[in-house]
PDB file of C-alpha atoms in Angstrom:
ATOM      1  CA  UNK K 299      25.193 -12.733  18.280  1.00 41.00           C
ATOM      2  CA  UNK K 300      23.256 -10.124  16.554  1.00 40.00           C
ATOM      3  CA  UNK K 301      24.520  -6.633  16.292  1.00 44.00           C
ATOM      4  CA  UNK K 302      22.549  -3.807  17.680  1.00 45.00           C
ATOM      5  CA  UNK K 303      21.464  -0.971  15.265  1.00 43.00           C
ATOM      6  CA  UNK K 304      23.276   2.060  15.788  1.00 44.00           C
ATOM      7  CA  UNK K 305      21.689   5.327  16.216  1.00 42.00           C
ATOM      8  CA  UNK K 306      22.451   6.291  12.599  1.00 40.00           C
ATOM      9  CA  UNK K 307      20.568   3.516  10.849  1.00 39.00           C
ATOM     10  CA  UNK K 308      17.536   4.120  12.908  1.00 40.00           C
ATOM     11  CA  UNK K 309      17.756   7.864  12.584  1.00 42.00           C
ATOM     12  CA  UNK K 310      17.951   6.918   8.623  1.00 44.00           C
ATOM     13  CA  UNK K 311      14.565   3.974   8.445  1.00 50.00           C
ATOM     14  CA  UNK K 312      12.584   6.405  11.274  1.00 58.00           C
ATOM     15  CA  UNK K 313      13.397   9.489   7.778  1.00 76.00           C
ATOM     16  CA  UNK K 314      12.732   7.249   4.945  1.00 91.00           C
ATOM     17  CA  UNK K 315      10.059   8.376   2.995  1.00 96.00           C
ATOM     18  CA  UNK K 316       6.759   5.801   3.571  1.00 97.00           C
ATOM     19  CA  UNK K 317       6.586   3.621   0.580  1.00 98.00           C
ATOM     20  CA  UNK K 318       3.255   3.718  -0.921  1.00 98.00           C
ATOM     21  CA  UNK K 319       2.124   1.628  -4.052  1.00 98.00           C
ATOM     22  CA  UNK K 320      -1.050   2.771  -5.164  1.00 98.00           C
ATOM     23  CA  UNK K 321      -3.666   2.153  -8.612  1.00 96.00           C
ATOM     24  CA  UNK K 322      -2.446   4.047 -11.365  1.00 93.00           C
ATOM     25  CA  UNK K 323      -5.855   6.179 -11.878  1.00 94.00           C
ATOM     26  CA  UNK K 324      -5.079   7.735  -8.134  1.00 97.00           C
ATOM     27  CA  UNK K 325      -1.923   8.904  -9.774  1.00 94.00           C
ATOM     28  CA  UNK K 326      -2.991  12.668  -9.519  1.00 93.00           C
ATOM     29  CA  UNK K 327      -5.357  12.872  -6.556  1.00 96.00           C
ATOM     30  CA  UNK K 328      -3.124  10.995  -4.714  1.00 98.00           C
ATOM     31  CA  UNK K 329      -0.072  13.140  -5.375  1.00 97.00           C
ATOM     32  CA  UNK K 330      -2.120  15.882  -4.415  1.00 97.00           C
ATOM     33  CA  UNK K 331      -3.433  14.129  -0.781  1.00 98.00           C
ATOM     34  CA  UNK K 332       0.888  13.196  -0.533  1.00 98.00           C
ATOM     35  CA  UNK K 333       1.685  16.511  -0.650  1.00 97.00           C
ATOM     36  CA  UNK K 334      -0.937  18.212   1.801  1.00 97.00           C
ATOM     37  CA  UNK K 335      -0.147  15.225   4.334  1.00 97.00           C
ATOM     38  CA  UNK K 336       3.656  15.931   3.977  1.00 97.00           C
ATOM     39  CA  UNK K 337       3.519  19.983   4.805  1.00 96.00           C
ATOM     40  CA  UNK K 338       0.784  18.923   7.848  1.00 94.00           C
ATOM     41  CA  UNK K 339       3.544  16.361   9.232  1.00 95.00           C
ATOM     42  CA  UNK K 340       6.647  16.512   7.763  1.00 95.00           C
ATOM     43  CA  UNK K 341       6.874  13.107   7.115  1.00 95.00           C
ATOM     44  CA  UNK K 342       8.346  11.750   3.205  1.00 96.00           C
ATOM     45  CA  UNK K 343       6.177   9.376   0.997  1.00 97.00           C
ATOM     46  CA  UNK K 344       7.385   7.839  -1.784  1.00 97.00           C
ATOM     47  CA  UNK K 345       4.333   6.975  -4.159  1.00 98.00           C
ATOM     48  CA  UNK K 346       4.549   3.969  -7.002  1.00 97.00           C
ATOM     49  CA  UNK K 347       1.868   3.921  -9.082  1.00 96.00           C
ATOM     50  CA  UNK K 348       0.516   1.243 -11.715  1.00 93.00           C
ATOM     51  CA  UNK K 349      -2.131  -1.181 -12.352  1.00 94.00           C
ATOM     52  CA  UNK K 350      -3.266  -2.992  -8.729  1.00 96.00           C
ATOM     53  CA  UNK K 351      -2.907  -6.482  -9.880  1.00 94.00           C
ATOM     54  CA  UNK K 352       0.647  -6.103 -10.735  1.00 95.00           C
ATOM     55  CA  UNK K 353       0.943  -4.233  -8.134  1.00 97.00           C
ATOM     56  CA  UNK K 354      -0.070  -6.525  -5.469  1.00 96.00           C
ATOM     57  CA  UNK K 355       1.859  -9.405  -7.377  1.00 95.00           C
ATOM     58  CA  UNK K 356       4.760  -7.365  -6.613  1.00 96.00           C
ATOM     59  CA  UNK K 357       4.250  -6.960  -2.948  1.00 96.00           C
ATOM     60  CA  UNK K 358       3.573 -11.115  -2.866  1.00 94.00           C
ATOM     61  CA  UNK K 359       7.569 -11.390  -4.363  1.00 94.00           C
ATOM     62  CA  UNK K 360       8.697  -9.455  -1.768  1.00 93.00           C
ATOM     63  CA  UNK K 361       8.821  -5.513  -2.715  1.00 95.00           C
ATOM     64  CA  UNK K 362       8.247  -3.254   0.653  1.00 93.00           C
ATOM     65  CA  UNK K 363       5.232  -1.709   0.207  1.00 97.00           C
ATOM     66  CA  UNK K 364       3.922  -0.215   3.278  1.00 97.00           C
ATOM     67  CA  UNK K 365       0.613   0.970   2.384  1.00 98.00           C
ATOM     68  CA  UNK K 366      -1.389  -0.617  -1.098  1.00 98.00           C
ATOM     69  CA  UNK K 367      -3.826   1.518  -2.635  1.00 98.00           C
ATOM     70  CA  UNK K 368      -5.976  -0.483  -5.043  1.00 97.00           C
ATOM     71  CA  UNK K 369      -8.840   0.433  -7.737  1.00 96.00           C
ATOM     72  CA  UNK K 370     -10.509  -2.331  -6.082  1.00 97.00           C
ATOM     73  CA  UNK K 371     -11.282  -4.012  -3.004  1.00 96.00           C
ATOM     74  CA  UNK K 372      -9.982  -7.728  -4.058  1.00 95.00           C
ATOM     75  CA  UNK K 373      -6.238  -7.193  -4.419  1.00 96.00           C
ATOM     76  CA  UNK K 374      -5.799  -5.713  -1.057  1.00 96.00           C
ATOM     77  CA  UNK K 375      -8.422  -8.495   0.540  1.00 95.00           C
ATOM     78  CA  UNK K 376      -5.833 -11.199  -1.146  1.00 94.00           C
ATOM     79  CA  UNK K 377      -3.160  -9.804   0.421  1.00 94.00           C
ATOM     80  CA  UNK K 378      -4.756  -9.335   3.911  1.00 93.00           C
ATOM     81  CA  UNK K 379      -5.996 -12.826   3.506  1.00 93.00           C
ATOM     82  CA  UNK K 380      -2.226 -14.551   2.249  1.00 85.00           C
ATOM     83  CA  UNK K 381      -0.767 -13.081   5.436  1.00 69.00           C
ATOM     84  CA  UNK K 382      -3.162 -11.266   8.048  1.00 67.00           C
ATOM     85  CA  UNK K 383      -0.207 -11.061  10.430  1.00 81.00           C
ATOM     86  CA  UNK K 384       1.354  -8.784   7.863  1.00 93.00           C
ATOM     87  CA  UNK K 385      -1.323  -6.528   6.156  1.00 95.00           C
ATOM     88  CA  UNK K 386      -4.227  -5.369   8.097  1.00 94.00           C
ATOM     89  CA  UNK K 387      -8.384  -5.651   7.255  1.00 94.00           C
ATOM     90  CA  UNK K 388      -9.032  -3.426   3.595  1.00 96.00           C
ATOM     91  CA  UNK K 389     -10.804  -0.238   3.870  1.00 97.00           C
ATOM     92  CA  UNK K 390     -13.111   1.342   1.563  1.00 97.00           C
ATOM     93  CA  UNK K 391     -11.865   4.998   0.897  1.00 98.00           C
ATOM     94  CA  UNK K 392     -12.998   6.103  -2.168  1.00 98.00           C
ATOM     95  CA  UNK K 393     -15.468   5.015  -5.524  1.00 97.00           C
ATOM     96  CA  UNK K 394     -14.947   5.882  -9.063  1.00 97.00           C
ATOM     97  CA  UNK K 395     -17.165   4.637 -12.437  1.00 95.00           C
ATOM     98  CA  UNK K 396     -16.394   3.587 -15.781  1.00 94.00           C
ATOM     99  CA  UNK K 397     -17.149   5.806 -18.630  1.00 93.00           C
ATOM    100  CA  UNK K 398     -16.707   6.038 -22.032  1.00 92.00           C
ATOM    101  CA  UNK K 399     -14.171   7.689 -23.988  1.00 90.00           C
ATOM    102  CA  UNK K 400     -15.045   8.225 -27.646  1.00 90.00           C
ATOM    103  CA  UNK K 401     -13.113  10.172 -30.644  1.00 88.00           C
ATOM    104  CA  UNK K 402     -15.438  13.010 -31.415  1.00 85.00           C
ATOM    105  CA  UNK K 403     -16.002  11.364 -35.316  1.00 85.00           C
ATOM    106  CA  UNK K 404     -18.456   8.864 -33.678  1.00 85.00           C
ATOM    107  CA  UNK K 405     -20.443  11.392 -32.556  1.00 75.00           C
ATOM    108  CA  UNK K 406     -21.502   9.380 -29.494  1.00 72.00           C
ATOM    109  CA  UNK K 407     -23.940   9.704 -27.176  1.00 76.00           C
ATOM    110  CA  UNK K 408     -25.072   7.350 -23.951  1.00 71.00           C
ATOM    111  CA  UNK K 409     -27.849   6.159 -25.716  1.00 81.00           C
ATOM    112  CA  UNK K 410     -26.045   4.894 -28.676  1.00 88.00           C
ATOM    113  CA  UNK K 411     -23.500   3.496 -26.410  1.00 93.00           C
ATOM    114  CA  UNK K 412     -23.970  -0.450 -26.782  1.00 94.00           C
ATOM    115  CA  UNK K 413     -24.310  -0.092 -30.481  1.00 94.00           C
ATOM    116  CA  UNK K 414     -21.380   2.000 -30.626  1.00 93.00           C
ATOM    117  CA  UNK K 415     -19.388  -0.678 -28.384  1.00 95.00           C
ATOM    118  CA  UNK K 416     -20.696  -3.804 -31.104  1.00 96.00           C
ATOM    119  CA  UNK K 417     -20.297  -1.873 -33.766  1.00 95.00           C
ATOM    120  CA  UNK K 418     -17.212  -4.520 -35.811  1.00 96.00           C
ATOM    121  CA  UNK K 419     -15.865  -1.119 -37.014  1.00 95.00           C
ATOM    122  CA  UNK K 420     -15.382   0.569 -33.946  1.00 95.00           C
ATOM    123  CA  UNK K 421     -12.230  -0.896 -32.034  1.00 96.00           C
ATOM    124  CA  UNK K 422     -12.747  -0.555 -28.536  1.00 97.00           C
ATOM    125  CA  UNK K 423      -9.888  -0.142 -26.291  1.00 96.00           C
ATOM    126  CA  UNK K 424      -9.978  -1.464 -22.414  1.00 96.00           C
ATOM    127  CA  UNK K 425      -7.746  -2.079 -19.915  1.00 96.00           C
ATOM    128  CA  UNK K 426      -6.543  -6.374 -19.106  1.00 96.00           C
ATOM    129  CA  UNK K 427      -8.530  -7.861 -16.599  1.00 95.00           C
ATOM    130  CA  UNK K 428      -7.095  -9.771 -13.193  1.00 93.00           C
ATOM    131  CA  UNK K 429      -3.855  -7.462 -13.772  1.00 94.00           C
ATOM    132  CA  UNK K 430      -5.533  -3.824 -14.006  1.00 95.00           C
ATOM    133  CA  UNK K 431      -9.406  -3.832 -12.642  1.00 95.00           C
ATOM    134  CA  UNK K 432     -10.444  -1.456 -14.676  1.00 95.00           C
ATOM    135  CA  UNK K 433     -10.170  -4.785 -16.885  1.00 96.00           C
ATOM    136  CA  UNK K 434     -12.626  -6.698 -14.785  1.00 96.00           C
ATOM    137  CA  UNK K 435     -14.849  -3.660 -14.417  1.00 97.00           C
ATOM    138  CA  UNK K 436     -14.904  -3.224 -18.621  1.00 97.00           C
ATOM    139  CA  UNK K 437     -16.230  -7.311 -18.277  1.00 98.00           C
ATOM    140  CA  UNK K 438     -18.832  -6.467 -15.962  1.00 97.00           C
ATOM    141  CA  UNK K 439     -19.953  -4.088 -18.406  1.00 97.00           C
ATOM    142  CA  UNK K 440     -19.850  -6.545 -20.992  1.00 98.00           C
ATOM    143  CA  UNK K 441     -21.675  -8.826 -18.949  1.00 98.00           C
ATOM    144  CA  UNK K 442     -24.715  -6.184 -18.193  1.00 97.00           C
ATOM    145  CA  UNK K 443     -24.740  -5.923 -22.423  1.00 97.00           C
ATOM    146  CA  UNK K 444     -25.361  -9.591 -22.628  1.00 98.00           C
ATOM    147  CA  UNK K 445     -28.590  -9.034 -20.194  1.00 96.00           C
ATOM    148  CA  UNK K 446     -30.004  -5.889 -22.780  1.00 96.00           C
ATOM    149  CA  UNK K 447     -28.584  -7.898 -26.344  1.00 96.00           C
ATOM    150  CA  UNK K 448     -28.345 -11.700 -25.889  1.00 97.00           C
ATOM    151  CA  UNK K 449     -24.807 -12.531 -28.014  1.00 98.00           C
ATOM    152  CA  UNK K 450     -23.583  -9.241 -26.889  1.00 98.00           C
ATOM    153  CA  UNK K 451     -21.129 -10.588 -24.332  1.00 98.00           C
ATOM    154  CA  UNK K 452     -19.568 -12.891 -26.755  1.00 98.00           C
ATOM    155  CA  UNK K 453     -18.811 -10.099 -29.415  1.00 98.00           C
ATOM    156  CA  UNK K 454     -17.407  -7.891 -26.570  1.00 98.00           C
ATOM    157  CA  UNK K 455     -14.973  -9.940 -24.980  1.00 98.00           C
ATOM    158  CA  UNK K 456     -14.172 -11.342 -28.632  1.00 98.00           C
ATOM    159  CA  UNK K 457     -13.235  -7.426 -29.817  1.00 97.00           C
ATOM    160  CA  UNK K 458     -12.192  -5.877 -26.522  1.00 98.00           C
ATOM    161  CA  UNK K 459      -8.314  -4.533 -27.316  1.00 97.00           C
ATOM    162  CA  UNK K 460      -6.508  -4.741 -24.194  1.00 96.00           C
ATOM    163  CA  UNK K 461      -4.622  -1.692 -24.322  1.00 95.00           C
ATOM    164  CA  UNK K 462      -3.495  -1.126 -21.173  1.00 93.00           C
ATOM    165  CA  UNK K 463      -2.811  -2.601 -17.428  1.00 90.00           C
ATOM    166  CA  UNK K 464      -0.429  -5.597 -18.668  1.00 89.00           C
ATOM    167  CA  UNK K 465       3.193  -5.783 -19.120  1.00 87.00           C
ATOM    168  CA  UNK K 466       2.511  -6.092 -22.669  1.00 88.00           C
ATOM    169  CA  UNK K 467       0.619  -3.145 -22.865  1.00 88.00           C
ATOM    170  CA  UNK K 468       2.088  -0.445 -25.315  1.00 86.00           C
ATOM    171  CA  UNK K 469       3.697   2.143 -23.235  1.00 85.00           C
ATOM    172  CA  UNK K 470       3.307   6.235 -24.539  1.00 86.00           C
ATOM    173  CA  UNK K 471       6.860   8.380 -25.888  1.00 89.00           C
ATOM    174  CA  UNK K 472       7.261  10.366 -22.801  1.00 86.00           C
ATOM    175  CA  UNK K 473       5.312  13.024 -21.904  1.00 82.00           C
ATOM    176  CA  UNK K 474       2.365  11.803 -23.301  1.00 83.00           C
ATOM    177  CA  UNK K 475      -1.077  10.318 -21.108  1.00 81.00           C
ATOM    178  CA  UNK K 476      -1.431   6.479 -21.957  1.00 87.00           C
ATOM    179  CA  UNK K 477      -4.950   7.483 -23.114  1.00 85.00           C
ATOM    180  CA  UNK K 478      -3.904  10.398 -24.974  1.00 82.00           C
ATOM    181  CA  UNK K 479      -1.579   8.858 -26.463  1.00 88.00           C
ATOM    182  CA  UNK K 480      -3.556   5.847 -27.432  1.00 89.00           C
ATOM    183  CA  UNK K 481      -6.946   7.372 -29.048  1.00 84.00           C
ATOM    184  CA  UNK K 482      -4.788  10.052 -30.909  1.00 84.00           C
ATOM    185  CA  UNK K 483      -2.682   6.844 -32.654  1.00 89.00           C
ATOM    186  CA  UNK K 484      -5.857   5.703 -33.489  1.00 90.00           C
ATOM    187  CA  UNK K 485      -5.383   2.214 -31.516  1.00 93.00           C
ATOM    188  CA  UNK K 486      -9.005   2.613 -30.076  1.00 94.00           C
ATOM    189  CA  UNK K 487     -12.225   4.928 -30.936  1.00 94.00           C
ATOM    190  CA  UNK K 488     -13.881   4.224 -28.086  1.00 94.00           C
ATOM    191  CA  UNK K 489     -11.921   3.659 -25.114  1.00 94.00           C
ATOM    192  CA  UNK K 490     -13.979   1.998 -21.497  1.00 95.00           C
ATOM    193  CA  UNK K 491     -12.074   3.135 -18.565  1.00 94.00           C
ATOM    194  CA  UNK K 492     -12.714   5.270 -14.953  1.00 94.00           C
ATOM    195  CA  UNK K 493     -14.645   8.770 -15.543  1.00 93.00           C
ATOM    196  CA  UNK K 494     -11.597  10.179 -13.599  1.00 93.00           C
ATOM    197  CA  UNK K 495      -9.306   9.236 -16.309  1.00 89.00           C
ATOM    198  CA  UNK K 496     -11.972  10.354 -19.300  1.00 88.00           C
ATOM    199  CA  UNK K 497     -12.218  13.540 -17.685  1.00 85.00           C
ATOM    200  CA  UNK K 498      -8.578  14.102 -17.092  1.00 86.00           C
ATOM    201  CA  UNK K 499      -8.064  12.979 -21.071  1.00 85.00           C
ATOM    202  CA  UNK K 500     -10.585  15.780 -22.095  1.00 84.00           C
ATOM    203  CA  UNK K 501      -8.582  18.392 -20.341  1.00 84.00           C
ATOM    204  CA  UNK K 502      -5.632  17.304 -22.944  1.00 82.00           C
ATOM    205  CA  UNK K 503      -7.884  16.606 -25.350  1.00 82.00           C
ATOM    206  CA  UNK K 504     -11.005  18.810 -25.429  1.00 84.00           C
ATOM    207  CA  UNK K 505     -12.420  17.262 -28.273  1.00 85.00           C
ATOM    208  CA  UNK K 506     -12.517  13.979 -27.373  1.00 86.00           C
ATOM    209  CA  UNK K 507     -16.449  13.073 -25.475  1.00 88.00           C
ATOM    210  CA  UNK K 508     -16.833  11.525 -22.363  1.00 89.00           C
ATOM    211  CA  UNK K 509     -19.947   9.468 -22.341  1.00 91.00           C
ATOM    212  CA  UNK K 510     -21.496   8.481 -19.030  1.00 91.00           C
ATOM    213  CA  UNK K 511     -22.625   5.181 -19.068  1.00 92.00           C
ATOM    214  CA  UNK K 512     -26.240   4.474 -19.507  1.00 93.00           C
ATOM    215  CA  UNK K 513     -28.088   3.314 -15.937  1.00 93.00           C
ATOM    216  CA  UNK K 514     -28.433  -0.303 -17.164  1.00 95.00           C
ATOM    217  CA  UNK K 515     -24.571  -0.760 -17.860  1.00 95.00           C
ATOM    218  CA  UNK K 516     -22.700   1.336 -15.290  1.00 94.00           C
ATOM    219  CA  UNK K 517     -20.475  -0.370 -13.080  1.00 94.00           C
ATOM    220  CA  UNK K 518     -19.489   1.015  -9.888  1.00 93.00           C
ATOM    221  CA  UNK K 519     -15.870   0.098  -8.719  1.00 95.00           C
ATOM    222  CA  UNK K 520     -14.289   0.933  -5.020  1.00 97.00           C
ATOM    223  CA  UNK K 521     -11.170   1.085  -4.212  1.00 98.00           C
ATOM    224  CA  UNK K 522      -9.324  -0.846  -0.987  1.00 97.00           C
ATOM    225  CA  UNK K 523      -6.852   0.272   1.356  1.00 98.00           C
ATOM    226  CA  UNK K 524      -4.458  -1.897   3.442  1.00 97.00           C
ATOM    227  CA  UNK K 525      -1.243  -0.765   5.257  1.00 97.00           C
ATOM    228  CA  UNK K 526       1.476  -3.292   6.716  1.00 96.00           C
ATOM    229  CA  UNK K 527       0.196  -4.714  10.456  1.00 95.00           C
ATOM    230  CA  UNK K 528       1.918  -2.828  13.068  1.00 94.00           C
ATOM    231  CA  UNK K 529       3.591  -0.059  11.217  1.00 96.00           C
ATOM    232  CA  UNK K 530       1.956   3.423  12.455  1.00 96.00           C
ATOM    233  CA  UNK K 531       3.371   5.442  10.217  1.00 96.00           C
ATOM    234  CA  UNK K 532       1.320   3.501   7.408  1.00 97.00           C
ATOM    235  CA  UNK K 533      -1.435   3.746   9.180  1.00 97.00           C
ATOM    236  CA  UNK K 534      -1.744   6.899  10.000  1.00 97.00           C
ATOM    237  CA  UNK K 535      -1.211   7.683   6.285  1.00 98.00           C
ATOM    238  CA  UNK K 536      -4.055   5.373   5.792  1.00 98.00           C
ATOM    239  CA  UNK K 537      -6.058   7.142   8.176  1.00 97.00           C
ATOM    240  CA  UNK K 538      -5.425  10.607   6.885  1.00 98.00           C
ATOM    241  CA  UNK K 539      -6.685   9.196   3.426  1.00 98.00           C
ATOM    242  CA  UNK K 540     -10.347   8.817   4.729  1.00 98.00           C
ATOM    243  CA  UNK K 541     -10.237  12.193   6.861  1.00 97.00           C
ATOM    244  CA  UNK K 542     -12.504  14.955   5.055  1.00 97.00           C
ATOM    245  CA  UNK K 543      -9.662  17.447   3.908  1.00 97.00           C
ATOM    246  CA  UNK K 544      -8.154  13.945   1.980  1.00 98.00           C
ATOM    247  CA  UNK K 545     -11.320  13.135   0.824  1.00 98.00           C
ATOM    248  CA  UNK K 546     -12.139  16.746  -0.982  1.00 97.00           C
ATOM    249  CA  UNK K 547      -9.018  16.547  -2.607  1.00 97.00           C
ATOM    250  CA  UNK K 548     -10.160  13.186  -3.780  1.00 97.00           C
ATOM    251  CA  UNK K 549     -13.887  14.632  -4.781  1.00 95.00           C
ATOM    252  CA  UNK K 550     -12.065  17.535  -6.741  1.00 94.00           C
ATOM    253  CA  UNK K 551     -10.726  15.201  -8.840  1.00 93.00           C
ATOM    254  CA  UNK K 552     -14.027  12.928  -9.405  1.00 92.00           C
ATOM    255  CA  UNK K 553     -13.920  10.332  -7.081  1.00 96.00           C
ATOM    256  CA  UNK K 554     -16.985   9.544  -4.774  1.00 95.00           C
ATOM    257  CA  UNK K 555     -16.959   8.960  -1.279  1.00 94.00           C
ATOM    258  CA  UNK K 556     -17.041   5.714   0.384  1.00 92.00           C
TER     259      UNK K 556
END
């Protein structure tokens, strides 16, 4: 016969803090939003942050996620789709861009992006696509070059240096940004990744350019919320993300609305 839980244990899971596994580019905003919703309610969260495909694989084997932040909307569909019981219908709470971040010896500008990009002596640094979609963002990009240069998609995804977003990926000494780290080692001049990240890399690095990506390659990405089916305290912390004092915190740091 099963044993009922005593007062103690359910004293301790209604305190524990509300596990939240979000995309690693929300890493700032979203410890910012954390803390806010923690003085208005009192209630713990305990935030994981990395890329949202291995992310979500993680979930799949069985980590306890209760609410999965991701930098797009696919990874949280898959899960809501694998198990609907479980993890309820995506959201769309906020939007970021890619942009380009570019040593300051290229002297870049958005114009001269593309040729910058295909240039064989520029190495140009991404993030790993289906694990980090940042990845699959950088591919869309390469896949809007191809429509401007014919041959241009073919170079890109032949040069791309997948950097970051993959177990493999080189990791920084700590204390040092990934992106930081990675320009100022020289492993990439020209780094494609979200204009949240390029801008927080400039405040590091102020010499290092941010270039906006020209009309006819920018690539819009938006980012998918799910919470665990039936757990309110995941989604109320999945409602307070798209309430307007969450979302200015999310604006301050560059994100669009949804």
């Amino acid at each position: 016969m099963a044993h009922a839980q005593s007062p103690a244990a359910s004293a301790a899971e209604a305190t524990a803090p509300l596990r939240v596994y979000a995309a690693g580019s929300l890493r700032e905003a979203l410890t910012e939003v954390a803390r806010v919703y923690e003085s208005r309610t009192g209630l713990k969260t305990q935030l994981t942050f990395g890329a949202s495909g291995l992310l979500r694989e993680r979930i799949e084997k069985g980590e306890a996620a209760q609410v999965f932040a991701s930098a797009d909307t696919q990874h949280p569909q898959r899960l809501h789709a694998m198990a609907a019981s479980a993890w309820a219908q995506p959201t769309l709470f906020v939007r970021n861009q890619l942009c380009a971040l570019a040593v300051p010896q290229l002297s870049a500008e958005p114009g001269k992006l593309l040729n910058l990009m295909l240039d064989p002596a520029v190495k140009l640094g991404t993030s790993t696509p289906k694990a980090d979609p940042s990845g699959d963002y950088a591919w869309e990009v390469f896949r809007k070059a191809e429509a401007l240069k014919p041959g241009a998609y073919a170079a890109l995804d032949a040069k791309a240096l997948k950097l970051t977003g993959s177990p493999e990926a080189p990791q920084p000494p700590a204390g040092r940004s990934t992106y930081e780290w990675l320009i100022t080692e020289g492993r990439a001049d020209l780094f494609l990744t979200y204009c949240t990240n390029a801008v927080a890399v400039r405040k590091e690095v102020p010499r290092m350019n941010v270039l906006q990506m020209p009309l006819e390659l920018q690539v819009s990405a938006a980012y998918g919320l799910t919470a665990r089916s039936g757990d309110a305290a995941a989604a109320q912390f999945a409602a307070y993300l798209l309430t307007p004092e969450a979302q200015e915190v999310f604006l301050r740091f560059g994100f669009g609305a949804p």
